[in-house]
Tab-separated table of C-alpha atoms and ligand atoms in Angstrom:
chain	number	residue	atom	x	y	z
A	1	UNK	CA	4.290	26.110	-7.619
A	2	UNK	CA	6.674	27.347	-4.907
A	3	UNK	CA	7.619	23.993	-3.338
A	4	UNK	CA	7.073	20.274	-3.825
A	5	UNK	CA	6.111	19.172	-0.321
A	6	UNK	CA	3.382	16.649	-1.204
A	7	UNK	CA	1.195	15.883	-4.230
A	8	UNK	CA	-1.883	16.880	-2.209
A	9	UNK	CA	-0.688	20.489	-2.698
A	10	UNK	CA	-0.392	20.129	-6.503
A	11	UNK	CA	-3.139	20.669	-9.054
A	12	UNK	CA	-3.638	18.236	-11.929
A	13	UNK	CA	-2.180	20.923	-14.210
A	14	UNK	CA	0.919	21.213	-12.001
A	15	UNK	CA	1.482	17.454	-12.235
A	16	UNK	CA	0.879	17.197	-15.970
A	17	UNK	CA	3.070	20.279	-16.537
A	18	UNK	CA	5.923	18.582	-14.657
A	19	UNK	CA	5.466	15.367	-16.655
A	20	UNK	CA	5.486	17.279	-19.954
A	21	UNK	CA	8.666	19.112	-18.993
A	22	UNK	CA	10.238	15.847	-17.801
A	23	UNK	CA	9.519	14.265	-21.204
A	24	UNK	CA	11.121	17.242	-22.928
A	25	UNK	CA	14.221	17.165	-20.710
A	26	UNK	CA	14.559	13.415	-21.293
A	27	UNK	CA	14.362	13.970	-25.050
A	28	UNK	CA	16.958	16.751	-24.873
A	29	UNK	CA	19.296	14.614	-22.767
A	30	UNK	CA	19.033	11.678	-25.211
A	31	UNK	CA	19.801	14.009	-28.120
A	32	UNK	CA	22.690	15.804	-26.390
A	33	UNK	CA	20.821	19.101	-26.346
A	34	UNK	CA	22.155	21.043	-23.364
A	35	UNK	CA	19.667	22.630	-21.011
A	36	UNK	CA	21.601	24.623	-18.441
A	37	UNK	CA	18.533	26.260	-16.896
A	38	UNK	CA	20.111	26.396	-13.421
A	39	UNK	CA	23.520	27.848	-14.237
A	40	UNK	CA	25.144	29.202	-11.071
A	41	UNK	CA	22.474	27.764	-8.745
A	42	UNK	CA	23.052	25.522	-5.737
A	43	UNK	CA	20.839	22.801	-4.314
A	44	UNK	CA	21.352	21.525	-0.756
A	45	UNK	CA	20.367	17.888	-0.253
A	46	UNK	CA	19.624	17.005	3.380
A	47	UNK	CA	19.515	13.269	4.036
A	48	UNK	CA	18.320	11.849	7.359
A	49	UNK	CA	17.771	8.425	5.734
A	50	UNK	CA	19.767	6.359	3.237
A	51	UNK	CA	19.424	6.765	-0.512
A	52	UNK	CA	20.873	5.543	-3.787
A	53	UNK	CA	18.523	6.835	-6.487
A	54	UNK	CA	17.384	10.092	-4.914
A	55	UNK	CA	20.851	11.260	-4.010
A	56	UNK	CA	22.520	10.362	-7.284
A	57	UNK	CA	19.713	11.496	-9.580
A	58	UNK	CA	19.362	14.887	-7.896
A	59	UNK	CA	23.119	15.424	-7.909
A	60	UNK	CA	23.587	14.375	-11.536
A	61	UNK	CA	20.445	16.252	-12.572
A	62	UNK	CA	21.589	19.490	-10.989
A	63	UNK	CA	24.968	19.165	-12.733
A	64	UNK	CA	23.286	18.561	-16.096
A	65	UNK	CA	21.212	21.712	-15.539
A	66	UNK	CA	24.385	23.754	-15.018
A	67	UNK	CA	24.154	24.003	-11.245
A	68	UNK	CA	25.704	22.174	-8.321
A	69	UNK	CA	24.292	19.976	-5.571
A	70	UNK	CA	25.616	19.587	-2.034
A	71	UNK	CA	25.105	16.374	-0.088
A	72	UNK	CA	24.312	17.325	3.509
A	73	UNK	CA	24.195	14.294	5.736
A	74	UNK	CA	22.392	14.366	9.026
A	75	UNK	CA	25.568	13.046	10.623
A	76	UNK	CA	27.496	16.155	9.655
A	77	UNK	CA	24.876	18.901	9.940
A	78	UNK	CA	24.086	20.562	13.259
A	79	UNK	CA	20.496	19.296	12.752
A	80	UNK	CA	21.889	15.937	13.864
A	81	UNK	CA	22.941	17.577	17.168
A	82	UNK	CA	19.569	19.219	17.712
A	83	UNK	CA	19.685	22.562	15.855
A	84	UNK	CA	16.049	23.282	14.983
A	85	UNK	CA	15.026	22.873	11.361
A	86	UNK	CA	13.480	26.360	11.560
A	87	UNK	CA	16.961	27.877	12.100
A	88	UNK	CA	18.587	25.630	9.517
A	89	UNK	CA	15.971	26.792	6.989
A	90	UNK	CA	16.678	30.458	7.620
A	91	UNK	CA	20.447	29.977	7.358
A	92	UNK	CA	20.463	27.754	4.266
A	93	UNK	CA	18.037	30.122	2.501
A	94	UNK	CA	20.839	32.701	2.519
A	95	UNK	CA	23.327	30.391	0.755
A	96	UNK	CA	21.319	28.161	-1.526
A	97	UNK	CA	18.682	28.348	-4.271
A	98	UNK	CA	16.763	25.224	-3.247
A	99	UNK	CA	16.739	22.383	-0.732
A	100	UNK	CA	15.842	18.748	-1.224
A	101	UNK	CA	15.190	16.950	2.036
A	102	UNK	CA	14.689	13.273	2.894
A	103	UNK	CA	13.535	12.760	6.449
A	104	UNK	CA	11.007	11.060	8.767
A	105	UNK	CA	8.345	13.590	9.743
A	106	UNK	CA	6.431	15.442	7.031
A	107	UNK	CA	6.198	18.369	9.481
A	108	UNK	CA	9.943	18.901	9.191
A	109	UNK	CA	9.612	19.445	5.445
A	110	UNK	CA	6.651	21.769	5.967
A	111	UNK	CA	8.687	23.711	8.588
A	112	UNK	CA	11.616	24.108	6.204
A	113	UNK	CA	9.215	25.631	3.686
A	114	UNK	CA	7.517	27.747	6.333
A	115	UNK	CA	10.715	29.279	7.723
A	116	UNK	CA	12.932	29.325	4.639
A	117	UNK	CA	12.625	31.572	1.615
A	118	UNK	CA	13.751	29.133	-1.101
A	119	UNK	CA	11.985	26.192	-2.827
A	120	UNK	CA	11.819	22.984	-0.791
A	121	UNK	CA	11.560	19.573	-2.462
A	122	UNK	CA	10.424	16.507	-0.550
A	123	UNK	CA	12.786	13.632	-1.334
A	124	UNK	CA	10.743	11.193	0.828
A	125	UNK	CA	9.147	11.345	4.253
A	126	UNK	CA	7.225	8.726	6.206
A	127	UNK	CA	4.108	10.354	4.718
A	128	UNK	CA	4.901	10.600	1.026
A	129	UNK	CA	7.333	10.272	-1.867
A	130	UNK	CA	6.196	12.779	-4.493
A	131	UNK	CA	9.356	12.725	-6.660
A	132	UNK	CA	9.110	8.954	-7.031
A	133	UNK	CA	5.469	9.077	-8.027
A	134	UNK	CA	6.123	11.764	-10.640
A	135	UNK	CA	8.671	9.347	-12.133
A	136	UNK	CA	6.138	6.502	-11.940
A	137	UNK	CA	3.428	8.536	-13.675
A	138	UNK	CA	5.958	9.574	-16.325
A	139	UNK	CA	6.917	5.938	-16.945
A	140	UNK	CA	3.304	4.772	-17.122
A	141	UNK	CA	2.418	7.599	-19.523
A	142	UNK	CA	5.407	6.741	-21.718
A	143	UNK	CA	4.078	3.204	-22.124
A	144	UNK	CA	0.376	3.925	-22.576
A	145	UNK	CA	0.554	7.519	-23.948
A	146	UNK	CA	-2.231	8.501	-21.486
A	147	UNK	CA	-2.945	8.213	-17.779
A	148	UNK	CA	-6.653	9.005	-17.731
A	149	UNK	CA	-8.814	5.896	-17.469
A	150	UNK	CA	-5.943	3.466	-16.781
A	151	UNK	CA	-6.223	1.268	-13.716
A	152	UNK	CA	-3.319	1.436	-11.237
A	153	UNK	CA	-3.206	-1.244	-8.569
A	154	UNK	CA	-0.948	-1.028	-5.501
A	155	UNK	CA	-0.365	-4.095	-3.347
A	156	UNK	CA	1.218	-4.086	0.114
A	157	UNK	CA	1.958	-1.533	2.804
A	158	UNK	CA	-0.160	1.631	2.976
A	159	UNK	CA	3.081	3.624	3.224
A	160	UNK	CA	4.581	6.780	1.717
A	161	UNK	CA	4.463	5.244	-1.785
A	162	UNK	CA	0.827	4.194	-1.424
A	163	UNK	CA	-0.081	7.676	-0.183
A	164	UNK	CA	1.557	9.456	-3.116
A	165	UNK	CA	0.325	6.953	-5.710
A	166	UNK	CA	-3.274	7.409	-4.579
A	167	UNK	CA	-3.058	11.191	-4.802
A	168	UNK	CA	-1.016	11.309	-8.026
A	169	UNK	CA	-3.111	8.623	-9.703
A	170	UNK	CA	-6.491	10.127	-8.845
A	171	UNK	CA	-5.377	13.673	-9.706
A	172	UNK	CA	-4.330	12.545	-13.174
A	173	UNK	CA	-7.596	10.695	-13.842
A	174	UNK	CA	-6.439	7.141	-13.180
A	175	UNK	CA	-8.481	4.491	-11.417
A	176	UNK	CA	-6.620	3.538	-8.236
A	177	UNK	CA	-7.156	0.266	-6.410
A	178	UNK	CA	-5.247	-0.586	-3.258
A	179	UNK	CA	-4.866	-3.852	-1.352
A	180	UNK	CA	-3.403	-3.617	2.146
A	181	UNK	CA	-4.021	-5.522	5.364
A	182	UNK	CA	-6.581	-3.735	7.549
A	183	UNK	CA	-3.906	-2.557	10.009
A	184	UNK	CA	-1.663	-1.064	7.294
A	185	UNK	CA	-4.039	1.254	5.450
A	186	UNK	CA	-2.826	4.484	3.837
A	187	UNK	CA	-2.652	7.695	5.910
A	188	UNK	CA	-5.985	9.118	7.147
A	189	UNK	CA	-5.385	12.403	5.253
A	190	UNK	CA	-5.001	10.491	1.999
A	191	UNK	CA	-8.023	8.286	2.752
A	192	UNK	CA	-10.057	11.446	3.357
A	193	UNK	CA	-8.877	12.810	-0.004
A	194	UNK	CA	-9.704	9.595	-1.881
A	195	UNK	CA	-12.859	8.329	-0.201
A	196	UNK	CA	-16.007	9.029	-2.144
A	197	UNK	CA	-14.091	9.210	-5.433
A	198	UNK	CA	-15.670	6.567	-7.728
A	199	UNK	CA	-12.206	5.897	-9.188
A	200	UNK	CA	-10.860	4.789	-5.788
A	201	UNK	CA	-11.157	1.269	-4.422
A	202	UNK	CA	-9.533	-0.204	-1.308
A	203	UNK	CA	-9.692	-3.778	-0.106
A	204	UNK	CA	-7.702	-6.343	1.847
A	205	UNK	CA	-8.013	-8.796	-1.071
A	206	UNK	CA	-5.013	-8.455	-3.447
A	207	UNK	CA	-6.686	-10.508	-6.210
A	208	UNK	CA	-9.709	-8.244	-6.221
A	209	UNK	CA	-7.542	-5.133	-6.330
A	210	UNK	CA	-5.505	-6.508	-9.243
A	211	UNK	CA	-8.528	-7.358	-11.413
A	212	UNK	CA	-8.068	-5.876	-14.872
A	213	UNK	CA	-5.219	-3.593	-13.750
A	214	UNK	CA	-3.052	-1.904	-16.381
A	215	UNK	CA	-0.252	-1.298	-13.885
A	216	UNK	CA	0.620	-3.271	-10.752
A	217	UNK	CA	2.849	-1.549	-8.192
A	218	UNK	CA	4.386	-2.651	-4.931
A	219	UNK	CA	7.007	-1.525	-2.425
A	220	UNK	CA	8.939	-2.912	0.517
A	221	UNK	CA	6.946	-4.225	3.478
A	222	UNK	CA	9.297	-2.524	5.960
A	223	UNK	CA	10.165	1.049	5.055
A	224	UNK	CA	13.161	2.949	6.377
A	225	UNK	CA	12.688	3.499	10.094
A	226	UNK	CA	10.565	0.367	10.507
A	227	UNK	CA	13.376	-2.154	10.613
A	228	UNK	CA	12.353	-3.324	14.126
A	229	UNK	CA	8.955	-4.421	12.750
A	230	UNK	CA	10.446	-6.473	9.933
A	231	UNK	CA	9.374	-9.877	11.234
A	232	UNK	CA	5.854	-8.857	12.244
A	233	UNK	CA	5.414	-7.192	8.887
A	234	UNK	CA	6.650	-10.222	6.948
A	235	UNK	CA	3.815	-12.174	8.593
A	236	UNK	CA	1.168	-9.490	8.084
A	237	UNK	CA	2.025	-9.077	4.387
A	238	UNK	CA	2.536	-12.745	3.533
A	239	UNK	CA	-0.470	-12.811	1.163
A	240	UNK	CA	0.451	-9.518	-0.484
A	241	UNK	CA	3.173	-10.606	-2.886
A	242	UNK	CA	3.295	-9.544	-6.538
A	243	UNK	CA	3.691	-12.916	-8.231
A	244	UNK	CA	2.399	-14.778	-11.293
A	245	UNK	CA	-0.919	-15.671	-9.628
A	246	UNK	CA	-1.612	-12.057	-8.827
A	247	UNK	CA	-0.623	-10.861	-12.304
A	248	UNK	CA	-2.990	-13.437	-13.823
A	249	UNK	CA	-5.835	-11.331	-12.385
A	250	UNK	CA	-4.481	-8.153	-14.023
A	251	UNK	CA	-4.742	-7.262	-17.740
A	252	UNK	CA	-2.594	-9.501	-19.936
A	253	UNK	CA	0.741	-7.760	-20.511
A	254	UNK	CA	0.200	-5.399	-17.574
A	255	UNK	CA	3.028	-3.159	-16.471
A	256	UNK	CA	4.845	-3.653	-13.145
A	257	UNK	CA	6.477	-0.815	-11.227
A	258	UNK	CA	8.646	-0.845	-8.101
A	259	UNK	CA	10.341	2.259	-6.695
A	260	UNK	CA	13.313	0.170	-5.440
A	261	UNK	CA	15.062	-1.086	-3.435
A	262	UNK	CA	13.199	-4.364	-4.010
A	263	UNK	CA	13.219	-7.348	-1.677
A	264	UNK	CA	12.886	-10.393	-3.883
A	265	UNK	CA	10.612	-13.225	-2.751
A	266	UNK	CA	9.018	-10.836	-0.271
A	267	UNK	CA	6.844	-8.135	-1.893
A	268	UNK	CA	7.770	-9.334	-5.414
A	269	UNK	CA	9.046	-12.623	-6.830
A	270	UNK	CA	12.388	-12.713	-8.617
A	271	UNK	CA	10.584	-14.005	-11.711
A	272	UNK	CA	8.120	-11.100	-11.909
A	273	UNK	CA	10.869	-8.618	-11.091
A	274	UNK	CA	13.159	-9.880	-13.846
A	275	UNK	CA	10.364	-10.153	-16.412
A	276	UNK	CA	9.505	-6.505	-15.762
A	277	UNK	CA	13.059	-5.266	-15.155
A	278	UNK	CA	13.038	-2.983	-18.218
A	279	UNK	CA	9.967	-1.141	-16.935
A	280	UNK	CA	11.314	-0.972	-13.388
A	281	UNK	CA	14.706	0.416	-14.405
A	282	UNK	CA	13.078	2.879	-16.819
A	283	UNK	CA	11.102	4.051	-13.778
A	284	UNK	CA	14.383	4.448	-11.868
A	285	UNK	CA	15.897	6.398	-14.788
A	286	UNK	CA	12.873	8.657	-14.917
A	287	UNK	CA	13.651	9.892	-11.398
A	288	UNK	CA	16.410	11.908	-13.054
A	289	UNK	CA	14.181	13.500	-15.685
A	290	UNK	CA	11.186	14.080	-13.402
A	291	UNK	CA	13.311	15.731	-10.706
A	292	UNK	CA	15.061	17.932	-13.250
A	293	UNK	CA	11.584	19.100	-14.258
A	294	UNK	CA	10.780	19.830	-10.607
A	295	UNK	CA	14.020	21.781	-10.115
A	296	UNK	CA	13.593	23.802	-13.321
A	297	UNK	CA	9.964	24.586	-12.444
A	298	UNK	CA	10.811	25.697	-8.907
A	299	UNK	CA	14.299	27.150	-9.236
A	300	UNK	CA	14.820	28.616	-12.724
A	301	UNK	CA	14.490	32.378	-13.204
A	302	UNK	CA	10.941	33.081	-14.253
A	303	UNK	CA	10.649	34.765	-17.656
A	304	UNK	CA	7.467	36.966	-17.610
B	1	LIG	N1	13.250	4.903	-4.794
B	1	LIG	C1	14.081	5.630	-4.022
B	1	LIG	O1	13.733	6.695	-3.514
B	1	LIG	O2	15.324	5.111	-3.916
B	1	LIG	P1	16.477	5.587	-2.911
B	1	LIG	O3	15.993	5.269	-1.515
B	1	LIG	O4	17.661	4.792	-3.324
B	1	LIG	O5	16.686	7.062	-3.077
B	2	LIG	N1	8.666	2.952	1.313
B	2	LIG	C1	10.105	2.937	1.155
B	2	LIG	C2	10.487	3.642	-0.103
B	2	LIG	C3	11.964	3.637	-0.373
B	2	LIG	C4	12.336	4.437	-1.578
B	2	LIG	C5	10.762	3.575	2.358
B	2	LIG	O1	10.250	4.584	2.855
B	2	LIG	O2	11.768	3.055	2.836
């Protein structure tokens, strides 16, 4: 692996390798075993959208690995005044050892990788959120010990999370069922990847999607950049809430995941959220471990 731009680019072995390393790094962290694999290295973190988890977990993770991370806000970079990403990539490649970028267009991330000479990590685009889904898969595997054969159900907007969950879930042998309104289906590229796979099911009926699910996942109805559509979306997604009725269709004791931030009484009830808070905050913690695995895999000196 040279970059983490989207899970569509990763093989099943790449994903499982990252999850295995993430488990090991988590174990080492819990047992105070230092792992300074990125001593002397620098990561630039370009943010064109807000973030709590991604920013803090990458920054803390890089520090724990012996390196340093630089927060580069769109407001301060020349990118914000129109300098092309192609030029930014070629300049930053001469200073840094890796770049994490959170932005709108997936093409911008692909361009950074195309023009730069250092590893690029996608920290969320409108198209996908690969780091989050690695953390989700890690959390699910911690609970069930396997991924293969488990049923993952995603309810709500066919957004960046839905796109990455479909790809990550199917690549690791999970059954993936999705419920979205007709007008909010996942991206066409992801639908093309998933369609025809007997493990993939998509419907506009949340109850049907949730049937017998081992894991139920949701996300905000209005992602970053879609604030103007908030009201229209609240109407369109009204029947797509993760609540007790929906969970009654899933397997008893099913797991609930939410990438956060969560909007209570919209995509998830406060009751379901609080009853599954341990799982949801473990998922948030696992961002740290999963991203450290990504950084070590992409940025550490290779020992042949
Ligand atoms: N889940 C997630 O990516 O959170 P932030 O937007 O806070 O980084
Ligand atoms: N779908 C959400 C995820 C936030 C982490 C968004 O893009 O805003």
